[in-house]
Coordinates of C-alpha atoms in Angstrom, one line a residue:
M1 CA 0.0 0.0 0.0
E2 CA 2.7 2.5 1.0
K3 CA 4.6 2.0 -2.2
Q4 CA 1.5 2.7 -4.2
I5 CA 0.7 5.9 -2.2
L6 CA 4.2 7.2 -2.5
A7 CA 4.3 6.4 -6.3
L8 CA 1.0 8.1 -6.8
Q9 CA 2.1 11.3 -5.1
I10 CA 5.5 11.5 -6.8
A11 CA 3.9 10.8 -10.2
H12 CA 1.4 13.6 -9.6
I13 CA 4.1 16.0 -8.6
L14 CA 6.4 15.2 -11.6
G15 CA 3.6 15.2 -14.2
E16 CA 2.5 13.0 -17.1
E17 CA 6.0 12.3 -18.3
Y18 CA 6.6 10.1 -15.3
P19 CA 3.7 7.6 -14.9
R20 CA 3.0 6.0 -11.6
D21 CA 4.1 2.5 -12.7
W22 CA 7.6 3.8 -13.6
V23 CA 7.9 5.7 -10.4
Q24 CA 6.9 2.7 -8.4
Q25 CA 9.6 0.6 -10.1
Q26 CA 12.2 3.1 -8.9
I27 CA 11.2 2.9 -5.2
E28 CA 13.7 1.1 -3.1
T29 CA 13.8 -0.5 0.4
P30 CA 16.9 0.8 2.1
K31 CA 19.2 -1.7 3.7
Q32 CA 19.8 0.5 6.7
S33 CA 16.9 1.5 8.9
S34 CA 18.5 4.9 9.4
H35 CA 17.8 5.6 5.7
G36 CA 14.1 5.1 6.2
D37 CA 11.5 2.5 5.2
L38 CA 11.3 3.5 1.6
A39 CA 13.5 5.5 -0.7
F40 CA 13.1 7.2 -4.1
P41 CA 16.3 8.0 -6.0
C42 CA 16.1 11.2 -8.1
F43 CA 19.2 10.6 -10.3
P44 CA 17.1 9.3 -13.3
L45 CA 15.3 12.6 -13.3
A46 CA 18.3 14.9 -13.4
K47 CA 18.9 14.9 -17.2
T48 CA 15.3 15.6 -18.2
L49 CA 14.5 18.1 -15.5
K50 CA 17.9 19.7 -15.9
K51 CA 18.4 20.0 -12.1
S52 CA 20.6 18.3 -9.6
P53 CA 19.2 15.1 -8.0
H54 CA 19.6 16.9 -4.6
L55 CA 17.5 19.9 -5.7
I56 CA 14.8 17.6 -7.2
A57 CA 14.7 15.6 -4.0
E58 CA 14.2 18.8 -2.0
E59 CA 11.4 20.1 -4.2
V60 CA 9.5 16.8 -4.4
S61 CA 9.9 15.9 -0.7
S62 CA 8.4 19.2 0.4
Q63 CA 5.1 18.3 -1.4
L64 CA 4.8 14.8 0.0
K65 CA 2.0 14.6 2.6
H66 CA 0.1 11.6 4.0
P67 CA -0.8 10.2 7.4
I68 CA 1.3 7.1 6.7
F69 CA 4.4 9.2 6.2
K70 CA 5.8 10.0 9.7
D71 CA 8.9 11.8 8.3
V72 CA 10.3 12.7 4.9
Q73 CA 14.1 13.4 4.6
T74 CA 16.5 14.0 1.7
V75 CA 20.0 12.7 1.6
G76 CA 22.3 13.0 -1.5
G77 CA 19.6 12.9 -4.2
Y78 CA 17.4 10.3 -2.3
I79 CA 14.0 11.0 -0.8
N80 CA 13.8 8.8 2.4
I81 CA 10.4 8.0 3.8
F82 CA 9.9 7.0 7.4
L83 CA 6.5 5.3 7.9
D84 CA 4.2 5.7 10.9
Q85 CA 5.0 2.3 12.5
G86 CA 1.8 2.1 14.7
F87 CA -0.4 3.0 11.8
V88 CA 1.2 0.4 9.5
A89 CA 1.3 -2.3 12.1
E90 CA -2.4 -1.9 12.9
H91 CA -3.3 -1.7 9.2
T92 CA -1.3 -4.9 8.4
L93 CA -2.8 -6.9 11.2
N94 CA -6.3 -5.7 10.5
Q95 CA -5.9 -6.7 6.9
F96 CA -4.6 -10.1 7.9
Y97 CA -7.4 -10.8 10.5
Q98 CA -10.1 -9.7 8.1
D99 CA -9.4 -13.0 6.2
P100 CA -6.1 -14.8 7.1
E101 CA -6.5 -17.3 4.2
A102 CA -6.9 -14.5 1.7
F103 CA -3.8 -12.5 2.9
G104 CA -1.3 -12.8 0.1
A105 CA -3.9 -14.0 -2.4
H106 CA -4.8 -12.3 -5.7
E107 CA -7.6 -12.5 -8.2
F108 CA -5.8 -11.6 -11.4
G109 CA -6.0 -15.3 -12.4
K110 CA -9.7 -15.7 -11.7
G111 CA -11.5 -17.5 -14.5
K112 CA -8.2 -18.5 -16.1
T113 CA -6.6 -22.0 -16.5
I114 CA -2.9 -22.9 -16.3
V115 CA -1.7 -26.3 -17.5
L116 CA 1.6 -27.4 -16.1
D117 CA 3.7 -30.1 -17.8
M118 CA 6.0 -31.2 -15.0
S119 CA 8.0 -34.0 -13.4
A120 CA 7.9 -36.3 -16.5
P121 CA 10.4 -39.0 -15.5
N122 CA 11.3 -41.7 -18.1
I123 CA 10.0 -45.2 -17.5
A124 CA 12.6 -47.9 -16.9
K125 CA 15.0 -45.3 -15.4
P126 CA 15.5 -44.4 -11.8
F127 CA 13.8 -41.3 -10.4
S128 CA 17.0 -39.3 -9.9
M129 CA 17.8 -36.0 -8.2
G130 CA 17.7 -34.5 -11.7
H131 CA 13.9 -35.2 -11.9
L132 CA 13.4 -33.6 -8.5
R133 CA 13.7 -30.1 -10.0
S134 CA 10.9 -30.3 -12.5
T135 CA 8.6 -32.0 -9.9
V136 CA 9.0 -29.6 -7.0
I137 CA 9.3 -26.4 -9.1
G138 CA 6.2 -27.4 -11.1
N139 CA 4.3 -28.2 -7.9
A140 CA 5.3 -24.9 -6.3
L141 CA 4.3 -22.9 -9.4
S142 CA 0.9 -24.7 -9.4
N143 CA 0.3 -23.7 -5.8
L144 CA 1.4 -20.1 -6.5
A145 CA -0.9 -19.9 -9.5
Q146 CA -3.8 -21.1 -7.3
K147 CA -3.0 -18.5 -4.7
C148 CA -3.3 -15.9 -7.6
G149 CA -6.8 -17.2 -8.5
Y150 CA -5.9 -19.6 -11.4
E151 CA -7.4 -23.0 -11.9
T152 CA -4.5 -25.4 -12.5
V153 CA -4.0 -28.7 -14.2
K154 CA -0.8 -30.6 -13.3
I155 CA 0.2 -33.1 -16.0
N156 CA 2.8 -35.8 -15.4
Y157 CA 3.8 -36.4 -19.0
I158 CA 5.7 -39.7 -18.6
G159 CA 8.5 -40.4 -21.0
D160 CA 7.4 -43.8 -22.2
Y161 CA 8.3 -43.6 -25.9
G162 CA 11.2 -42.9 -28.2
T163 CA 14.3 -44.4 -29.6
Q164 CA 15.7 -45.1 -26.2
F165 CA 13.0 -47.7 -25.6
G166 CA 14.2 -49.6 -28.7
K167 CA 17.7 -49.7 -27.1
L168 CA 16.1 -50.9 -23.8
L169 CA 14.2 -53.6 -25.5
A170 CA 17.3 -54.8 -27.3
A171 CA 19.4 -54.6 -24.1
Y172 CA 16.8 -56.6 -22.0
L173 CA 16.5 -59.3 -24.6
K174 CA 20.3 -59.7 -24.7
W175 CA 21.2 -59.5 -20.9
G176 CA 18.0 -59.1 -18.9
Q177 CA 17.1 -61.4 -16.0
E178 CA 13.3 -61.9 -15.4
E179 CA 13.7 -62.7 -11.7
S180 CA 15.8 -59.6 -11.1
L181 CA 13.3 -57.5 -13.0
K182 CA 10.5 -58.7 -10.7
Q183 CA 12.6 -58.1 -7.5
N184 CA 14.1 -54.8 -8.3
P185 CA 12.8 -53.5 -11.7
I186 CA 14.4 -50.1 -12.0
Q187 CA 17.8 -51.4 -10.9
E188 CA 17.7 -54.3 -13.5
L189 CA 16.5 -52.1 -16.4
T190 CA 19.1 -49.5 -15.6
R191 CA 21.8 -52.2 -15.5
V192 CA 21.0 -53.5 -19.0
Y193 CA 20.5 -49.9 -20.4
V194 CA 24.0 -48.8 -19.1
K195 CA 25.5 -52.0 -20.5
F196 CA 23.9 -51.4 -23.9
H197 CA 25.3 -47.8 -23.9
H198 CA 28.8 -49.0 -23.3
A199 CA 28.6 -51.9 -25.7
S200 CA 27.3 -49.6 -28.5
K201 CA 30.5 -47.5 -28.2
E202 CA 32.5 -50.6 -29.1
D203 CA 30.1 -52.0 -31.7
P204 CA 27.9 -49.5 -33.6
S205 CA 25.7 -52.4 -34.8
F206 CA 24.0 -52.3 -31.4
I207 CA 22.6 -48.8 -32.3
D208 CA 21.0 -50.3 -35.5
E209 CA 19.5 -53.1 -33.4
G210 CA 18.0 -50.6 -31.0
R211 CA 16.4 -48.7 -34.0
E212 CA 14.9 -51.9 -35.3
W213 CA 13.3 -52.6 -31.9
F214 CA 11.9 -49.1 -31.8
K215 CA 10.4 -49.6 -35.3
K216 CA 8.9 -52.8 -34.0
L217 CA 7.4 -50.9 -31.1
E218 CA 5.9 -48.3 -33.5
D219 CA 4.5 -51.2 -35.7
N220 CA 2.8 -52.8 -32.7
D221 CA 5.0 -55.9 -32.6
E222 CA 3.4 -58.3 -30.0
E223 CA 6.7 -59.0 -28.1
A224 CA 7.8 -55.4 -28.1
I225 CA 4.5 -54.1 -26.9
A226 CA 4.2 -56.8 -24.1
L227 CA 7.7 -56.0 -22.7
W228 CA 7.2 -52.2 -23.0
K229 CA 3.9 -52.4 -21.1
W230 CA 5.6 -54.5 -18.4
F231 CA 8.5 -52.0 -18.1
K232 CA 5.9 -49.2 -17.8
A233 CA 3.8 -50.8 -15.1
V234 CA 6.7 -51.6 -12.8
S235 CA 8.2 -48.1 -13.3
L236 CA 5.0 -46.3 -12.4
E237 CA 4.7 -48.3 -9.2
E238 CA 8.2 -47.2 -8.2
F239 CA 7.5 -43.5 -9.1
E240 CA 4.4 -43.6 -7.0
K241 CA 6.5 -44.3 -3.9
I242 CA 8.4 -41.1 -4.6
Y243 CA 5.3 -39.0 -5.2
N244 CA 3.8 -40.3 -2.0
L245 CA 6.9 -39.3 0.0
L246 CA 6.8 -35.8 -1.6
S247 CA 3.0 -35.5 -1.1
I248 CA 2.6 -34.5 -4.7
T249 CA -0.4 -35.5 -6.8
F250 CA -1.3 -34.9 -10.5
D251 CA -4.5 -34.2 -12.2
L252 CA -3.4 -36.3 -15.2
T253 CA -0.7 -38.9 -15.7
R254 CA -0.2 -39.6 -19.3
G255 CA 2.6 -41.1 -21.4
E256 CA 3.9 -39.8 -24.7
A257 CA 2.7 -43.1 -26.3
Y258 CA -0.9 -41.9 -25.8
Y259 CA -0.4 -39.7 -28.9
N260 CA 0.9 -42.5 -31.2
D261 CA -2.4 -42.9 -33.0
K262 CA -3.0 -39.2 -33.1
M263 CA 0.2 -38.0 -34.7
D264 CA -0.9 -38.9 -38.3
T265 CA -3.6 -36.2 -37.9
T266 CA -0.9 -33.7 -36.9
I267 CA 1.3 -34.7 -39.8
D268 CA -1.6 -34.4 -42.3
M269 CA -2.5 -31.0 -40.9
L270 CA 1.1 -29.7 -41.4
Q271 CA 1.1 -31.2 -44.9
E272 CA -2.2 -29.6 -45.8
K273 CA -0.9 -26.2 -44.7
G274 CA 2.1 -26.6 -46.9
L275 CA 4.6 -26.6 -44.0
L276 CA 6.3 -30.0 -44.5
E277 CA 9.4 -30.3 -46.6
K278 CA 11.6 -33.3 -47.4
S279 CA 15.2 -33.2 -46.1
D280 CA 17.4 -36.3 -46.7
G281 CA 14.2 -38.4 -46.8
A282 CA 12.9 -37.0 -43.5
Q283 CA 9.9 -34.6 -43.1
V284 CA 10.7 -31.2 -41.5
V285 CA 9.2 -27.8 -40.9
R286 CA 11.6 -25.1 -41.8
L287 CA 12.0 -22.2 -39.3
D288 CA 14.5 -20.0 -41.2
E289 CA 12.6 -16.8 -40.5
E290 CA 13.0 -17.4 -36.8
E291 CA 16.7 -18.2 -37.3
L292 CA 16.1 -21.7 -35.9
P293 CA 17.1 -25.1 -37.4
P294 CA 14.3 -27.1 -39.1
C295 CA 12.0 -29.0 -36.8
L296 CA 12.1 -32.7 -37.5
I297 CA 8.6 -34.2 -37.7
Q298 CA 9.1 -37.6 -39.2
K299 CA 12.4 -39.5 -39.8
S300 CA 13.3 -41.1 -43.1
N301 CA 12.4 -44.6 -41.8
G302 CA 8.8 -43.3 -41.0
T303 CA 9.3 -43.1 -37.2
T304 CA 8.3 -39.9 -35.3
I305 CA 10.2 -38.0 -32.7
Y306 CA 9.1 -36.3 -29.5
A307 CA 8.6 -33.0 -31.3
T308 CA 5.7 -34.6 -33.2
R309 CA 4.2 -35.8 -30.0
D310 CA 4.6 -32.5 -28.2
I311 CA 2.9 -30.6 -31.0
T312 CA 0.1 -33.2 -31.0
A313 CA -0.1 -33.0 -27.1
A314 CA -0.3 -29.2 -27.1
I315 CA -3.2 -29.2 -29.6
D316 CA -5.0 -31.8 -27.5
R317 CA -4.5 -29.9 -24.3
K318 CA -5.8 -26.7 -25.7
Q319 CA -8.9 -28.5 -27.0
T320 CA -9.4 -30.3 -23.6
Y321 CA -8.6 -27.5 -21.1
N322 CA -8.8 -24.3 -23.2
F323 CA -5.8 -23.1 -21.2
D324 CA -4.7 -19.4 -20.8
E325 CA -1.1 -20.5 -20.3
A326 CA 0.7 -23.8 -20.7
L327 CA 3.8 -24.1 -18.7
Y328 CA 6.5 -26.6 -19.6
V329 CA 8.7 -27.1 -16.5
V330 CA 11.6 -28.6 -18.2
G331 CA 15.4 -28.2 -18.0
H332 CA 17.1 -25.4 -20.0
E333 CA 18.8 -27.9 -22.3
Q334 CA 15.4 -28.3 -24.0
T335 CA 15.1 -24.6 -24.9
L336 CA 15.6 -25.1 -28.6
H337 CA 13.0 -27.8 -28.7
F338 CA 10.3 -25.7 -27.1
Q339 CA 11.2 -22.7 -29.4
Q340 CA 10.7 -25.0 -32.4
I341 CA 7.3 -26.4 -31.0
K342 CA 6.0 -22.9 -30.4
H343 CA 7.0 -21.6 -33.9
V344 CA 5.7 -24.7 -35.7
L345 CA 2.3 -24.1 -34.1
K346 CA 2.5 -20.4 -35.0
K347 CA 3.2 -21.2 -38.6
A348 CA 0.3 -23.5 -38.5
D349 CA -1.9 -20.5 -37.6
F350 CA -2.6 -21.5 -34.0
A351 CA -3.2 -18.1 -32.4
W352 CA -2.7 -19.5 -28.9
A353 CA 0.9 -20.7 -29.6
D354 CA 2.3 -17.7 -27.6
Q355 CA 0.5 -19.1 -24.5
L356 CA 3.1 -21.9 -24.4
K357 CA 5.9 -21.0 -22.0
H358 CA 9.1 -23.0 -21.4
I359 CA 9.9 -22.6 -17.6
S360 CA 13.5 -23.7 -17.8
F361 CA 15.7 -24.5 -14.9
G362 CA 19.4 -25.4 -14.4
M363 CA 20.8 -28.8 -14.0
M364 CA 21.4 -30.8 -10.9
L365 CA 25.2 -31.3 -10.9
Q366 CA 27.4 -33.8 -9.1
D367 CA 31.0 -32.7 -8.7
G368 CA 30.3 -30.0 -11.2
K369 CA 29.1 -32.4 -13.9
K370 CA 25.6 -33.4 -15.2
M371 CA 24.2 -36.6 -13.8
S372 CA 23.7 -39.3 -16.4
T373 CA 21.7 -42.6 -16.4
R374 CA 23.5 -43.8 -19.5
Q375 CA 26.9 -43.4 -17.9
G376 CA 25.6 -45.0 -14.7
K377 CA 26.3 -41.7 -12.8
T378 CA 23.1 -40.8 -11.0
V379 CA 21.9 -40.2 -7.4
L380 CA 18.6 -41.8 -6.6
L381 CA 16.0 -39.5 -5.2
E382 CA 14.4 -42.2 -3.0
Q383 CA 17.8 -42.9 -1.3
V384 CA 18.3 -39.2 -0.6
L385 CA 14.8 -38.8 0.8
Q386 CA 15.2 -41.9 3.1
E387 CA 18.6 -40.7 4.3
A388 CA 17.2 -37.2 5.0
I389 CA 14.4 -38.8 7.0
S390 CA 16.8 -41.0 8.9
Q391 CA 19.0 -38.1 9.8
A392 CA 16.0 -36.0 10.9
A393 CA 14.9 -39.0 13.1
N394 CA 18.4 -39.1 14.7
N395 CA 18.2 -35.4 15.5
I396 CA 14.8 -35.7 17.1
K397 CA 16.0 -38.7 19.2
E398 CA 18.9 -36.6 20.4
K399 CA 17.1 -33.3 21.0
N400 CA 13.5 -34.3 21.8
P401 CA 13.3 -38.0 22.6
Q402 CA 9.8 -37.6 24.2
L403 CA 8.3 -36.3 20.9
K404 CA 5.1 -38.4 20.5
N405 CA 4.8 -38.5 16.7
A406 CA 8.6 -38.6 16.0
E407 CA 8.3 -40.8 12.9
E408 CA 5.8 -38.5 11.2
V409 CA 7.8 -35.4 12.1
A410 CA 11.1 -37.0 10.9
E411 CA 9.5 -37.6 7.5
Q412 CA 8.1 -34.0 7.3
V413 CA 11.5 -32.5 8.2
G414 CA 13.6 -34.8 6.0
V415 CA 11.5 -34.4 2.9
G416 CA 11.1 -30.7 3.6
A417 CA 14.9 -30.3 3.7
V418 CA 15.3 -31.9 0.3
I419 CA 12.5 -29.8 -1.3
F420 CA 13.7 -26.5 0.1
H421 CA 17.3 -27.1 -0.8
D422 CA 16.1 -27.0 -4.4
L423 CA 13.5 -24.3 -4.2
K424 CA 15.7 -21.8 -2.4
H425 CA 17.8 -21.4 -5.5
D426 CA 16.8 -19.3 -8.5
R427 CA 15.4 -22.0 -10.8
R428 CA 17.6 -20.8 -13.7
N429 CA 20.8 -21.6 -11.9
D430 CA 22.5 -25.0 -11.7
V431 CA 22.3 -26.7 -8.3
E432 CA 25.2 -28.7 -6.9
F433 CA 24.0 -31.9 -5.3
S434 CA 25.3 -31.9 -1.7
L435 CA 23.8 -34.2 0.8
E436 CA 25.6 -32.4 3.5
D437 CA 24.1 -29.0 2.6
M438 CA 20.7 -30.4 2.1
L439 CA 20.6 -32.1 5.5
T440 CA 22.0 -29.2 7.5
F441 CA 19.3 -28.4 10.0
E442 CA 20.5 -24.8 10.6
G443 CA 20.7 -21.7 8.5
H444 CA 18.9 -21.4 5.2
T445 CA 17.0 -24.7 5.4
A446 CA 13.4 -26.0 5.7
P447 CA 14.1 -27.4 9.2
Y448 CA 15.0 -23.9 10.4
L449 CA 11.7 -22.6 9.1
Q450 CA 9.8 -25.6 10.5
Y451 CA 11.5 -25.1 13.9
T452 CA 10.5 -21.4 13.9
Y453 CA 6.9 -22.3 13.1
A454 CA 6.8 -24.9 15.9
R455 CA 8.2 -22.2 18.2
T456 CA 5.3 -19.8 17.3
V457 CA 2.9 -22.7 18.0
S458 CA 4.4 -23.1 21.5
L459 CA 4.2 -19.4 22.3
L460 CA 0.6 -19.1 21.2
E461 CA -0.3 -22.1 23.4
K462 CA 1.5 -20.6 26.4
G463 CA -0.4 -17.3 25.9
N464 CA -3.8 -19.1 25.3
F465 CA -4.2 -16.9 22.2
D466 CA -7.6 -16.7 20.6
P467 CA -7.3 -15.7 16.9
N468 CA -11.0 -14.7 17.0
N469 CA -10.2 -11.8 19.4
P470 CA -6.9 -10.3 18.1
V471 CA -5.4 -7.0 19.4
T472 CA -3.9 -5.2 16.4
D473 CA -2.4 -2.1 18.1
V474 CA 1.3 -3.2 18.3
Q475 CA 3.6 -0.5 19.8
T476 CA 6.8 -2.5 20.6
A477 CA 9.6 -1.0 18.4
S478 CA 11.4 -4.4 18.1
A479 CA 8.4 -5.8 16.2
W480 CA 8.8 -3.2 13.3
P481 CA 11.2 -5.2 11.0
L482 CA 9.0 -8.2 11.4
I483 CA 5.8 -6.3 10.6
K484 CA 7.4 -4.8 7.5
T485 CA 8.4 -8.3 6.4
I486 CA 5.1 -10.1 6.8
R487 CA 3.5 -7.1 5.1
L488 CA 5.4 -8.0 1.9
F489 CA 3.7 -11.4 1.5
P490 CA 1.1 -10.4 -1.1
E491 CA 3.8 -8.7 -3.2
V492 CA 6.1 -11.7 -2.9
I493 CA 3.4 -14.1 -4.0
E494 CA 2.6 -12.0 -7.1
K495 CA 6.3 -11.6 -8.1
A496 CA 7.1 -15.3 -7.5
Y497 CA 4.3 -16.3 -9.8
Q498 CA 4.7 -13.7 -12.5
E499 CA 8.5 -14.5 -12.7
Y500 CA 7.8 -18.2 -12.2
D501 CA 10.4 -18.2 -9.4
P502 CA 9.5 -20.0 -6.2
S503 CA 12.8 -19.0 -4.7
K504 CA 11.4 -15.5 -4.1
L505 CA 8.9 -17.1 -1.7
A506 CA 11.5 -19.3 -0.1
K507 CA 13.8 -16.3 0.6
H508 CA 10.9 -14.3 2.0
L509 CA 10.1 -17.1 4.5
L510 CA 13.7 -17.1 5.6
D511 CA 13.4 -13.4 6.2
V512 CA 10.2 -13.8 8.2
A513 CA 11.9 -16.5 10.4
R514 CA 15.0 -14.4 10.9
H515 CA 13.1 -11.3 11.9
F516 CA 10.8 -13.3 14.2
N517 CA 13.7 -15.0 16.0
K518 CA 15.5 -11.7 16.4
F519 CA 12.3 -10.0 17.7
Y520 CA 11.7 -12.9 20.1
A521 CA 15.3 -12.7 21.5
L522 CA 14.8 -9.0 22.3
T523 CA 11.2 -9.0 23.5
K524 CA 9.3 -10.5 26.4
V525 CA 5.9 -11.7 25.0
V526 CA 4.0 -13.9 27.5
G527 CA 3.3 -11.9 30.6
S528 CA 4.2 -8.5 29.1
A529 CA 1.8 -5.5 29.1
E530 CA 1.4 -5.9 25.3
E531 CA 1.0 -9.7 25.4
Q532 CA -2.2 -10.0 23.4
A533 CA -1.0 -7.6 20.7
L534 CA 2.3 -9.4 20.4
L535 CA 0.6 -12.7 20.3
S536 CA -1.7 -11.3 17.5
L537 CA 1.5 -10.5 15.6
I538 CA 3.0 -13.9 16.3
Y539 CA -0.2 -15.7 15.1
A540 CA 0.2 -13.8 11.7
V541 CA 3.8 -15.0 11.5
N542 CA 2.7 -18.5 12.4
Y543 CA 0.0 -18.5 9.7
Q544 CA 2.3 -17.0 7.0
L545 CA 5.1 -19.6 7.7
K546 CA 2.6 -22.5 7.4
D547 CA 0.9 -21.0 4.3
G548 CA 4.2 -20.2 2.6
L549 CA 5.7 -23.7 3.3
S550 CA 2.5 -25.3 2.1
I551 CA 2.8 -23.4 -1.2
L552 CA 6.4 -24.7 -1.6
G553 CA 5.1 -28.2 -0.9
I554 CA 6.5 -28.5 2.6
Q555 CA 4.7 -29.5 5.7
A556 CA 4.9 -27.6 9.0
P557 CA 5.0 -29.9 12.1
E558 CA 3.4 -28.4 15.3
N559 CA 6.1 -29.8 17.5
M560 CA 9.8 -30.7 16.8

């Protein structure tokens, strides 16, 4: 609110040349409290107004008047605003208690639908740490979208088709052991797949054999189909264990193979529109005008590739859900692929093609290198989750052996640690896999946030706080940084969604916890003259931590 008020007044003073939105973008939050709560730099105005920034600051500041502004100062070309702390505190808490669930929510997505293509592990391969990123980023974005009013559809688009399955079929028929597949399916399928990869380096004929088996799969060969269905069934069972641990569900789980009998329609449509061209016997759509390489639609041997399936899937999803945005939460190495998909659809006159957005993210690295199933270098997500839970259980046994629901809390803490370790990073950056960092229960971690939340629960219980009878007049000066931080929640939610960046919310929650713990260290709450007002503030902190963690897909235990 205060930013909008300040921006409106400054824009009015400066005139039409400086619109309110531009002014608001310039407003800063000073790092030092001595420089105020808000600051407006006048340097960008100097050239146009032909005055020094200091003089502009003096002239503008003299005209700023509002009850929320307790003091207005100028320092070296900056206008520094000191807010009326009591007014802002009361306004913030009144706004929160009016409807706690709606605090931070928005309605700009109301009546609109977002489809998210996320997680998408490949069958017959282990669910690695690399797949964690798409899964948890996609889930958090879905929750953020819902907080902004959107309807969401989460699609787990399973990788169950493509040339790699021809290689897998060939590999299993050469070296596979049926009993091993029944006992530990993913391990056995990974073993033969890695063996095939190494063997094909020595003997290129293996590659041809893999292609032949994929062609059989496309031609509905009985043996190929039976094995492929078996591999798929055992893989989905294994994946479900992971999703249950992460508490993540999907509105639709569908494999690429679903579109096998629908791709001919897509190819015919592209042919009718005159977009297909032959290139070395293959069918492609040229994208020269976009300065992109041709998009391969059909190989010379008649097989299709995942571009054909993704184009078909996009058309199907638009017809089914009439989405306003379709988000593909997929690693940045697929950037070219999604550029090609979008531009093929645009050339085919689908006006909604611009609604497709590739939400790229960096790689999960191990010792600075990309994890690879083919090379046999991967870290299994289930192992990491179980180890995190085990370490959390050990910490609980050491620090709080009397905890009643220790097993449940250990799972919430361990899984939360793994999810938060990913989401606290800007999604576009690579993340170095480090079990040690992930399982540290101090600092910038989910356990720190969960412990802070449990601390607020304990305080509220000690003070017998009733959220139906809050006192919103907080006068304690040590509470001011905390009030200013929780007040930012609506702005953080909006930015986190609009920039498709859950790390903005993760960092905000860390700020809330840090300011709360600092406030609590300096302030007596239970038994103080301001007890009920301070507990009213703490309940708002409690609610925001739980709400924020939930949006990130992390549970908040009441006791730790």
